[in-house]
């Protein structure tokens, strides 16, 4: 059976599929030639990331397709319900990048706690002429160990972030309207495992008691963090948003930074992507990344292997 990975797939995914007898093709076929290519080459499985669109016309025109797979989470580029009505399996890999996002959050939090976002901007300019001034300016760092991390949205990534936090010696409190408690299993290098059960608390408790706060909720109609929430936070809180632009009110964030309520913040996602507001880009109290939370080699490997596992169990057990 033939697999077309039109937006690419990791080598580990290719190897797993080939070992199971699949023929994997990683040609990137232009959207307008895709229907023709799938039919002429007798493709059974179409794998995409976010670039290739799999709409009704393609689904109707390619009756031999059995699986459409999305490497990653969001399936906005696929007419999922329509494909399923036509008997095509539609699969994705929602858990593959959770730990990658969690580590990016911690990269930001550790960086912000020690002013790395500023030091990295200042050292190339003034590191030789104003070394002592910079040393003094960045002398009041803080440690994460012993502090409280508030997690808003305690699903896959929220829980992965909590595990990293516990490993770093932090106390974790979490809010999620749909999850009462979660069992977290921490695995260590020598095979030891430790279990933690975290009971979620009210949003208000998380907002009021967190030294560091991180958001892991899905996109929604209203801000999850806006002016009222900022007003209720501890003075000097450090916040990270690696969830979705629009879950945190960016104007309210800037105001909260200016008033001193929020010390510093990290943004991996923005209300306006791919052109975030200039006031965010220029703000010295923000640590910024261009939506790279899931972008690690390990996540790509897991995506490939998870897709391969699902394809094998769907097609080889038929
Ligand atoms: N930065 C990145 O590159 C990147 C990568 C992958 C996912 N994400 C985003 O991360 C977010 C979380 O992903 P996930 O895989 O953990 O999803 P998930 O569905 O496993 O967890 C989300 C949790 O949020 C909870 N929730 C919903 N509304 C809430 C609210 N108002 N307050 C508190 N909790 C609420 C849900 O009950 C759920 O448990 C999503 O927005 C996703 O798009 C970002």
PDB file of N, CA, C and O in Angstrom, residues 82-129:
ATOM      1  N   UNK A  82     -16.794  15.336   6.614  1.00  0.00           N
ATOM      2  CA  UNK A  82     -17.147  14.874   5.272  1.00  0.00           C
ATOM      3  C   UNK A  82     -16.368  13.603   4.926  1.00  0.00           C
ATOM      4  O   UNK A  82     -16.923  12.624   4.427  1.00  0.00           O
ATOM      5  N   UNK A  83     -15.071  13.629   5.229  1.00  0.00           N
ATOM      6  CA  UNK A  83     -14.236  12.456   4.937  1.00  0.00           C
ATOM      7  C   UNK A  83     -14.743  11.245   5.717  1.00  0.00           C
ATOM      8  O   UNK A  83     -14.847  10.140   5.182  1.00  0.00           O
ATOM      9  N   UNK A  84     -15.085  11.471   6.987  1.00  0.00           N
ATOM     10  CA  UNK A  84     -15.542  10.339   7.820  1.00  0.00           C
ATOM     11  C   UNK A  84     -16.869   9.783   7.299  1.00  0.00           C
ATOM     12  O   UNK A  84     -17.074   8.573   7.282  1.00  0.00           O
ATOM     13  N   UNK A  85     -17.768  10.694   6.827  1.00  0.00           N
ATOM     14  CA  UNK A  85     -19.041  10.224   6.228  1.00  0.00           C
ATOM     15  C   UNK A  85     -18.781   9.317   5.030  1.00  0.00           C
ATOM     16  O   UNK A  85     -19.547   8.413   4.739  1.00  0.00           O
ATOM     17  N   UNK A  86     -17.694   9.597   4.343  1.00  0.00           N
ATOM     18  CA  UNK A  86     -17.361   8.798   3.145  1.00  0.00           C
ATOM     19  C   UNK A  86     -16.581   7.529   3.504  1.00  0.00           C
ATOM     20  O   UNK A  86     -16.045   6.849   2.632  1.00  0.00           O
ATOM     21  N   UNK A  87     -16.435   7.291   4.802  1.00  0.00           N
ATOM     22  CA  UNK A  87     -15.780   6.056   5.237  1.00  0.00           C
ATOM     23  C   UNK A  87     -14.260   6.135   5.308  1.00  0.00           C
ATOM     24  O   UNK A  87     -13.585   5.113   5.430  1.00  0.00           O
ATOM     25  N   UNK A  88     -13.724   7.361   5.221  1.00  0.00           N
ATOM     26  CA  UNK A  88     -12.255   7.512   5.312  1.00  0.00           C
ATOM     27  C   UNK A  88     -11.878   7.746   6.785  1.00  0.00           C
ATOM     28  O   UNK A  88     -12.536   8.537   7.476  1.00  0.00           O
ATOM     29  N   UNK A  89     -10.833   7.085   7.243  1.00  0.00           N
ATOM     30  CA  UNK A  89     -10.336   7.340   8.604  1.00  0.00           C
ATOM     31  C   UNK A  89      -9.566   8.661   8.598  1.00  0.00           C
ATOM     32  O   UNK A  89      -8.730   8.872   7.712  1.00  0.00           O
ATOM     33  N   UNK A  90      -9.848   9.520   9.578  1.00  0.00           N
ATOM     34  CA  UNK A  90      -9.066  10.758   9.703  1.00  0.00           C
ATOM     35  C   UNK A  90      -8.372  10.713  11.066  1.00  0.00           C
ATOM     36  O   UNK A  90      -9.031  10.573  12.091  1.00  0.00           O
ATOM     37  N   UNK A  91      -7.044  10.793  11.038  1.00  0.00           N
ATOM     38  CA  UNK A  91      -6.286  10.643  12.289  1.00  0.00           C
ATOM     39  C   UNK A  91      -5.338  11.837  12.496  1.00  0.00           C
ATOM     40  O   UNK A  91      -4.990  12.523  11.535  1.00  0.00           O
ATOM     41  N   UNK A  92      -4.974  12.078  13.736  1.00  0.00           N
ATOM     42  CA  UNK A  92      -3.968  13.108  14.032  1.00  0.00           C
ATOM     43  C   UNK A  92      -3.127  12.658  15.236  1.00  0.00           C
ATOM     44  O   UNK A  92      -3.283  11.521  15.693  1.00  0.00           O
ATOM     45  N   UNK A  93      -2.248  13.512  15.717  1.00  0.00           N
ATOM     46  CA  UNK A  93      -1.327  13.101  16.792  1.00  0.00           C
ATOM     47  C   UNK A  93      -1.338  14.144  17.902  1.00  0.00           C
ATOM     48  O   UNK A  93      -0.364  14.873  18.082  1.00  0.00           O
ATOM     49  N   UNK A  94      -2.433  14.222  18.658  1.00  0.00           N
ATOM     50  CA  UNK A  94      -2.581  15.325  19.612  1.00  0.00           C
ATOM     51  C   UNK A  94      -1.558  15.350  20.744  1.00  0.00           C
ATOM     52  O   UNK A  94      -1.281  16.409  21.293  1.00  0.00           O
ATOM     53  N   UNK A  95      -0.995  14.195  21.116  1.00  0.00           N
ATOM     54  CA  UNK A  95      -0.121  14.185  22.301  1.00  0.00           C
ATOM     55  C   UNK A  95       1.355  14.340  21.968  1.00  0.00           C
ATOM     56  O   UNK A  95       2.167  14.557  22.846  1.00  0.00           O
ATOM     57  N   UNK A  96       1.693  14.255  20.676  1.00  0.00           N
ATOM     58  CA  UNK A  96       3.106  14.128  20.310  1.00  0.00           C
ATOM     59  C   UNK A  96       3.956  15.331  20.722  1.00  0.00           C
ATOM     60  O   UNK A  96       5.142  15.182  21.000  1.00  0.00           O
ATOM     61  N   UNK A  97       3.361  16.522  20.765  1.00  0.00           N
ATOM     62  CA  UNK A  97       4.197  17.698  21.030  1.00  0.00           C
ATOM     63  C   UNK A  97       4.010  18.286  22.426  1.00  0.00           C
ATOM     64  O   UNK A  97       4.574  19.344  22.733  1.00  0.00           O
ATOM     65  N   UNK A  98       3.241  17.604  23.281  1.00  0.00           N
ATOM     66  CA  UNK A  98       2.939  18.206  24.598  1.00  0.00           C
ATOM     67  C   UNK A  98       4.210  18.537  25.386  1.00  0.00           C
ATOM     68  O   UNK A  98       4.344  19.634  25.937  1.00  0.00           O
ATOM     69  N   UNK A  99       5.154  17.589  25.434  1.00  0.00           N
ATOM     70  CA  UNK A  99       6.355  17.853  26.232  1.00  0.00           C
ATOM     71  C   UNK A  99       7.223  18.950  25.601  1.00  0.00           C
ATOM     72  O   UNK A  99       7.869  19.724  26.312  1.00  0.00           O
ATOM     73  N   UNK A 100       7.193  19.036  24.259  1.00  0.00           N
ATOM     74  CA  UNK A 100       7.958  20.109  23.600  1.00  0.00           C
ATOM     75  C   UNK A 100       7.428  21.484  24.015  1.00  0.00           C
ATOM     76  O   UNK A 100       8.195  22.405  24.297  1.00  0.00           O
ATOM     77  N   UNK A 101       6.100  21.615  24.045  1.00  0.00           N
ATOM     78  CA  UNK A 101       5.513  22.902  24.452  1.00  0.00           C
ATOM     79  C   UNK A 101       5.870  23.178  25.911  1.00  0.00           C
ATOM     80  O   UNK A 101       6.273  24.299  26.266  1.00  0.00           O
ATOM     81  N   UNK A 102       5.768  22.128  26.745  1.00  0.00           N
ATOM     82  CA  UNK A 102       6.084  22.308  28.168  1.00  0.00           C
ATOM     83  C   UNK A 102       7.516  22.805  28.351  1.00  0.00           C
ATOM     84  O   UNK A 102       7.780  23.726  29.136  1.00  0.00           O
ATOM     85  N   UNK A 103       8.457  22.237  27.598  1.00  0.00           N
ATOM     86  CA  UNK A 103       9.853  22.684  27.739  1.00  0.00           C
ATOM     87  C   UNK A 103      10.047  24.104  27.226  1.00  0.00           C
ATOM     88  O   UNK A 103      10.840  24.867  27.788  1.00  0.00           O
ATOM     89  N   UNK A 104       9.319  24.483  26.173  1.00  0.00           N
ATOM     90  CA  UNK A 104       9.456  25.875  25.701  1.00  0.00           C
ATOM     91  C   UNK A 104       8.966  26.850  26.784  1.00  0.00           C
ATOM     92  O   UNK A 104       9.582  27.892  27.022  1.00  0.00           O
ATOM     93  N   UNK A 105       7.872  26.477  27.442  1.00  0.00           N
ATOM     94  CA  UNK A 105       7.370  27.330  28.530  1.00  0.00           C
ATOM     95  C   UNK A 105       8.466  27.504  29.579  1.00  0.00           C
ATOM     96  O   UNK A 105       8.750  28.623  30.033  1.00  0.00           O
ATOM     97  N   UNK A 106       9.130  26.401  29.939  1.00  0.00           N
ATOM     98  CA  UNK A 106      10.172  26.511  30.962  1.00  0.00           C
ATOM     99  C   UNK A 106      11.408  27.250  30.458  1.00  0.00           C
ATOM    100  O   UNK A 106      12.064  27.950  31.233  1.00  0.00           O
ATOM    101  N   UNK A 107      11.710  27.119  29.176  1.00  0.00           N
ATOM    102  CA  UNK A 107      12.815  27.914  28.628  1.00  0.00           C
ATOM    103  C   UNK A 107      12.507  29.400  28.853  1.00  0.00           C
ATOM    104  O   UNK A 107      13.357  30.179  29.304  1.00  0.00           O
ATOM    105  N   UNK A 108      11.264  29.779  28.568  1.00  0.00           N
ATOM    106  CA  UNK A 108      10.867  31.181  28.774  1.00  0.00           C
ATOM    107  C   UNK A 108      10.876  31.562  30.259  1.00  0.00           C
ATOM    108  O   UNK A 108      11.358  32.632  30.626  1.00  0.00           O
ATOM    109  N   UNK A 109      10.315  30.690  31.097  1.00  0.00           N
ATOM    110  CA  UNK A 109      10.202  31.060  32.520  1.00  0.00           C
ATOM    111  C   UNK A 109      11.580  31.195  33.170  1.00  0.00           C
ATOM    112  O   UNK A 109      11.846  32.158  33.902  1.00  0.00           O
ATOM    113  N   UNK A 110      12.460  30.239  32.909  1.00  0.00           N
ATOM    114  CA  UNK A 110      13.823  30.360  33.466  1.00  0.00           C
ATOM    115  C   UNK A 110      14.514  31.601  32.900  1.00  0.00           C
ATOM    116  O   UNK A 110      15.214  32.321  33.609  1.00  0.00           O
ATOM    117  N   UNK A 111      14.322  31.831  31.623  1.00  0.00           N
ATOM    118  CA  UNK A 111      14.946  32.997  30.993  1.00  0.00           C
ATOM    119  C   UNK A 111      14.454  34.294  31.616  1.00  0.00           C
ATOM    120  O   UNK A 111      15.246  35.181  31.962  1.00  0.00           O
ATOM    121  N   UNK A 112      13.127  34.380  31.772  1.00  0.00           N
ATOM    122  CA  UNK A 112      12.549  35.603  32.342  1.00  0.00           C
ATOM    123  C   UNK A 112      12.980  35.803  33.787  1.00  0.00           C
ATOM    124  O   UNK A 112      13.235  36.935  34.226  1.00  0.00           O
ATOM    125  N   UNK A 113      13.067  34.705  34.540  1.00  0.00           N
ATOM    126  CA  UNK A 113      13.420  34.816  35.962  1.00  0.00           C
ATOM    127  C   UNK A 113      14.824  35.376  36.143  1.00  0.00           C
ATOM    128  O   UNK A 113      15.131  35.999  37.155  1.00  0.00           O
ATOM    129  N   UNK A 114      15.704  35.188  35.118  1.00  0.00           N
ATOM    130  CA  UNK A 114      17.081  35.664  35.212  1.00  0.00           C
ATOM    131  C   UNK A 114      17.419  36.725  34.160  1.00  0.00           C
ATOM    132  O   UNK A 114      18.580  37.027  33.914  1.00  0.00           O
ATOM    133  N   UNK A 115      16.377  37.286  33.546  1.00  0.00           N
ATOM    134  CA  UNK A 115      16.531  38.404  32.577  1.00  0.00           C
ATOM    135  C   UNK A 115      17.327  38.013  31.330  1.00  0.00           C
ATOM    136  O   UNK A 115      17.968  38.857  30.706  1.00  0.00           O
ATOM    137  N   UNK A 116      17.306  36.745  30.967  1.00  0.00           N
ATOM    138  CA  UNK A 116      18.071  36.340  29.773  1.00  0.00           C
ATOM    139  C   UNK A 116      17.576  37.047  28.517  1.00  0.00           C
ATOM    140  O   UNK A 116      18.362  37.329  27.609  1.00  0.00           O
ATOM    141  N   UNK A 117      16.245  37.291  28.467  1.00  0.00           N
ATOM    142  CA  UNK A 117      15.690  37.932  27.269  1.00  0.00           C
ATOM    143  C   UNK A 117      16.311  39.314  27.072  1.00  0.00           C
ATOM    144  O   UNK A 117      16.505  39.742  25.940  1.00  0.00           O
ATOM    145  N   UNK A 118      16.621  40.012  28.174  1.00  0.00           N
ATOM    146  CA  UNK A 118      17.273  41.318  28.061  1.00  0.00           C
ATOM    147  C   UNK A 118      18.786  41.204  27.898  1.00  0.00           C
ATOM    148  O   UNK A 118      19.384  41.899  27.077  1.00  0.00           O
ATOM    149  N   UNK A 119      19.387  40.303  28.688  1.00  0.00           N
ATOM    150  CA  UNK A 119      20.841  40.165  28.634  1.00  0.00           C
ATOM    151  C   UNK A 119      21.289  39.773  27.221  1.00  0.00           C
ATOM    152  O   UNK A 119      22.302  40.264  26.719  1.00  0.00           O
ATOM    153  N   UNK A 120      20.493  38.917  26.589  1.00  0.00           N
ATOM    154  CA  UNK A 120      20.837  38.504  25.221  1.00  0.00           C
ATOM    155  C   UNK A 120      20.686  39.640  24.211  1.00  0.00           C
ATOM    156  O   UNK A 120      21.292  39.604  23.144  1.00  0.00           O
ATOM    157  N   UNK A 121      19.850  40.616  24.542  1.00  0.00           N
ATOM    158  CA  UNK A 121      19.737  41.787  23.660  1.00  0.00           C
ATOM    159  C   UNK A 121      20.878  42.776  23.953  1.00  0.00           C
ATOM    160  O   UNK A 121      21.391  43.415  23.039  1.00  0.00           O
ATOM    161  N   UNK A 122      21.251  42.904  25.237  1.00  0.00           N
ATOM    162  CA  UNK A 122      22.211  43.948  25.631  1.00  0.00           C
ATOM    163  C   UNK A 122      23.673  43.543  25.463  1.00  0.00           C
ATOM    164  O   UNK A 122      24.514  44.392  25.151  1.00  0.00           O
ATOM    165  N   UNK A 123      23.979  42.287  25.701  1.00  0.00           N
ATOM    166  CA  UNK A 123      25.397  41.886  25.670  1.00  0.00           C
ATOM    167  C   UNK A 123      26.068  42.143  24.317  1.00  0.00           C
ATOM    168  O   UNK A 123      27.209  42.645  24.283  1.00  0.00           O
ATOM    169  N   UNK A 124      25.412  41.829  23.201  1.00  0.00           N
ATOM    170  CA  UNK A 124      26.092  42.097  21.927  1.00  0.00           C
ATOM    171  C   UNK A 124      26.367  43.594  21.715  1.00  0.00           C
ATOM    172  O   UNK A 124      27.353  43.961  21.079  1.00  0.00           O
ATOM    173  N   UNK A 125      25.499  44.447  22.272  1.00  0.00           N
ATOM    174  CA  UNK A 125      25.658  45.896  22.073  1.00  0.00           C
ATOM    175  C   UNK A 125      26.627  46.505  23.081  1.00  0.00           C
ATOM    176  O   UNK A 125      27.510  47.279  22.722  1.00  0.00           O
ATOM    177  N   UNK A 126      26.442  46.152  24.384  1.00  0.00           N
ATOM    178  CA  UNK A 126      27.169  46.850  25.441  1.00  0.00           C
ATOM    179  C   UNK A 126      28.002  45.939  26.343  1.00  0.00           C
ATOM    180  O   UNK A 126      28.514  46.397  27.364  1.00  0.00           O
ATOM    181  N   UNK A 127      28.109  44.680  25.979  1.00  0.00           N
ATOM    182  CA  UNK A 127      28.784  43.714  26.860  1.00  0.00           C
ATOM    183  C   UNK A 127      30.229  44.061  27.138  1.00  0.00           C
ATOM    184  O   UNK A 127      30.751  43.731  28.211  1.00  0.00           O
ATOM    185  N   UNK A 128      30.906  44.752  26.222  1.00  0.00           N
ATOM    186  CA  UNK A 128      32.304  45.100  26.474  1.00  0.00           C
ATOM    187  C   UNK A 128      32.454  46.462  27.147  1.00  0.00           C
ATOM    188  O   UNK A 128      33.327  46.669  27.977  1.00  0.00           O
ATOM    189  N   UNK A 129      31.535  47.396  26.857  1.00  0.00           N
ATOM    190  CA  UNK A 129      31.689  48.755  27.406  1.00  0.00           C
ATOM    191  C   UNK A 129      30.946  48.947  28.733  1.00  0.00           C
ATOM    192  O   UNK A 129      31.322  49.793  29.548  1.00  0.00           O
TER     193      UNK A 129
END
